[in-house]
Amino acid sequence: MNAVLAAPTRSFTRTLQRHGIALARTPLEILQVNLTARCNLACTHCHVESGPKRHEAVDARGITRLIELMDTAPALHTLDLTGGAPELHPQFRELVRAGRARGLKVIDRCNLTVLFEPGQEDTAEFLAAQGVAVVASLPCYTPENVNKQRGKGVFGGSIDALLRLNALGYGTSGSGLELDLVYNPIGAKLPPSQALLENDYRQRLHDDFDITFNQLFTITNMPIKRFLHELERDGELDAYMQLLIDNFNPRAALGVMCRNLVSVGWDGGLYDCDFNQMLGIELGHARTTLWDIARLDEIETRPIAFAQHCYGCTAGAGSSCGGSLA
Ligand code: SF4
Ligand code: SF4
């Protein structure tokens, strides 16, 4: 069992109860798909444990079923593509086109350097032509911190990719092409204020590289998978869990992303979020796949499967794929 799930800390669900919070689903608005575990990078904090040697991916049957189900949830407005590096999936573009043809906002969770991988030479242009929103991870505006977390040379590649996206109109006013950046702390601490850090990023990236972007999302490192192993190795797991628990924020809890999102895994399994997916905690604790449902909005009546790592979403200002919550 995952060390965090087994830890004798205060139960997350009991904490919700103590605060009088009953978290039910709201209408399904976001369909998030982990297209592939493959990635050109292998970051130290990666909760997917992605890397160049991983090859799990949604198969062609799964892509067809996803496209069919996009029409079966009236409140659905966003198709959120993640991985690994989603661009490396052979049907990435087909799925993007299908989402855009239905009027959905399509998000590409892009690690930036993938845009320079062989076979990806025209990906940036494709994203711009389709009006895809790019959410790009950049854990710092200095080379030292980025290279430490993501690998040697990644900072330089990320800056080159941001410049290329800016040249296509991304992150520039009036273009309609959204470019958001994602920050996560390096080490066992909570993110700083999203608004203040966004100002720092804006200033530094502008002054140093003439780069512009729309928003910065701060995300808390989840005590699971690769980051969990790091915490255990460094003897910091208990202190980090305590930090998350001590900073439980009821207002953040009300906004957790599992209320209006469903996460789809490589095998077509459905999950409350991709953290649960990586831990093998199935949707509301019941194995459900793309083929077990007739409509996507069927899941709106399902319970949500909470566990101890959920404290990572509710600590401080809260954390989600769209940044802080409170
Ligand atoms: S770029 Fe993203 S998916 Fe790839 S290894 Fe890093 S954190 Fe994981
Ligand atoms: S980890 Fe997942 S299930 Fe838990 S609160 Fe966060 S989004 Fe919800």
Short mmCIF file of N, CA and C and ligand atoms in Angstrom, two decimals, residues 12 222 256-258 272-273 275-276 304-306 309-310 313, ligand 2:
data_model
loop_
_atom_site.label_atom_id
_atom_site.label_comp_id
_atom_site.label_asym_id
_atom_site.label_seq_id
_atom_site.Cartn_x
_atom_site.Cartn_y
_atom_site.Cartn_z
N PHE A 12 -8.63 12.18 6.01
CA PHE A 12 -9.10 13.32 5.22
C PHE A 12 -10.62 13.43 5.28
N MET A 222 2.20 16.60 -4.95
CA MET A 222 1.42 15.54 -4.30
C MET A 222 2.35 14.49 -3.67
N VAL A 256 -12.19 21.61 -4.90
CA VAL A 256 -11.33 20.56 -5.46
C VAL A 256 -11.84 20.10 -6.83
N MET A 257 -10.89 19.80 -7.69
CA MET A 257 -11.24 19.61 -9.11
C MET A 257 -12.02 18.33 -9.39
N CYS A 258 -11.97 17.37 -8.46
CA CYS A 258 -12.69 16.11 -8.69
C CYS A 258 -14.20 16.31 -8.70
N ASP A 272 -11.36 9.77 -10.36
CA ASP A 272 -11.81 11.07 -9.87
C ASP A 272 -10.82 12.19 -10.21
N CYS A 273 -9.56 11.83 -10.40
CA CYS A 273 -8.53 12.80 -10.80
C CYS A 273 -7.31 11.99 -11.20
N PHE A 275 -4.40 12.02 -9.93
CA PHE A 275 -3.64 11.51 -8.76
C PHE A 275 -4.21 10.15 -8.35
N ASN A 276 -5.54 10.10 -8.25
CA ASN A 276 -6.17 8.81 -7.93
C ASN A 276 -5.84 7.77 -8.99
N ILE A 304 -17.12 10.43 -4.64
CA ILE A 304 -15.70 10.69 -4.95
C ILE A 304 -14.85 9.88 -3.96
N ALA A 305 -13.79 9.28 -4.47
CA ALA A 305 -12.91 8.46 -3.61
C ALA A 305 -11.79 9.33 -3.03
N PHE A 306 -11.96 9.73 -1.78
CA PHE A 306 -10.94 10.54 -1.13
C PHE A 306 -9.96 9.66 -0.35
N HIS A 309 -3.78 11.56 0.43
CA HIS A 309 -3.07 12.48 -0.45
C HIS A 309 -3.94 13.69 -0.82
N CYS A 310 -5.27 13.59 -0.59
CA CYS A 310 -6.17 14.71 -0.91
C CYS A 310 -5.81 15.96 -0.12
N CYS A 313 -4.47 18.76 -2.10
CA CYS A 313 -5.35 19.68 -2.85
C CYS A 313 -5.93 20.78 -1.97
S1 SF4 B 2 -6.50 14.20 -4.88
FE1 SF4 B 2 -8.12 13.95 -6.39
S2 SF4 B 2 -9.82 13.06 -5.25
FE2 SF4 B 2 -8.43 13.97 -3.77
S3 SF4 B 2 -9.23 16.04 -3.42
FE3 SF4 B 2 -7.63 16.14 -4.99
S4 SF4 B 2 -8.75 16.04 -6.91
FE4 SF4 B 2 -10.13 15.26 -5.31
#
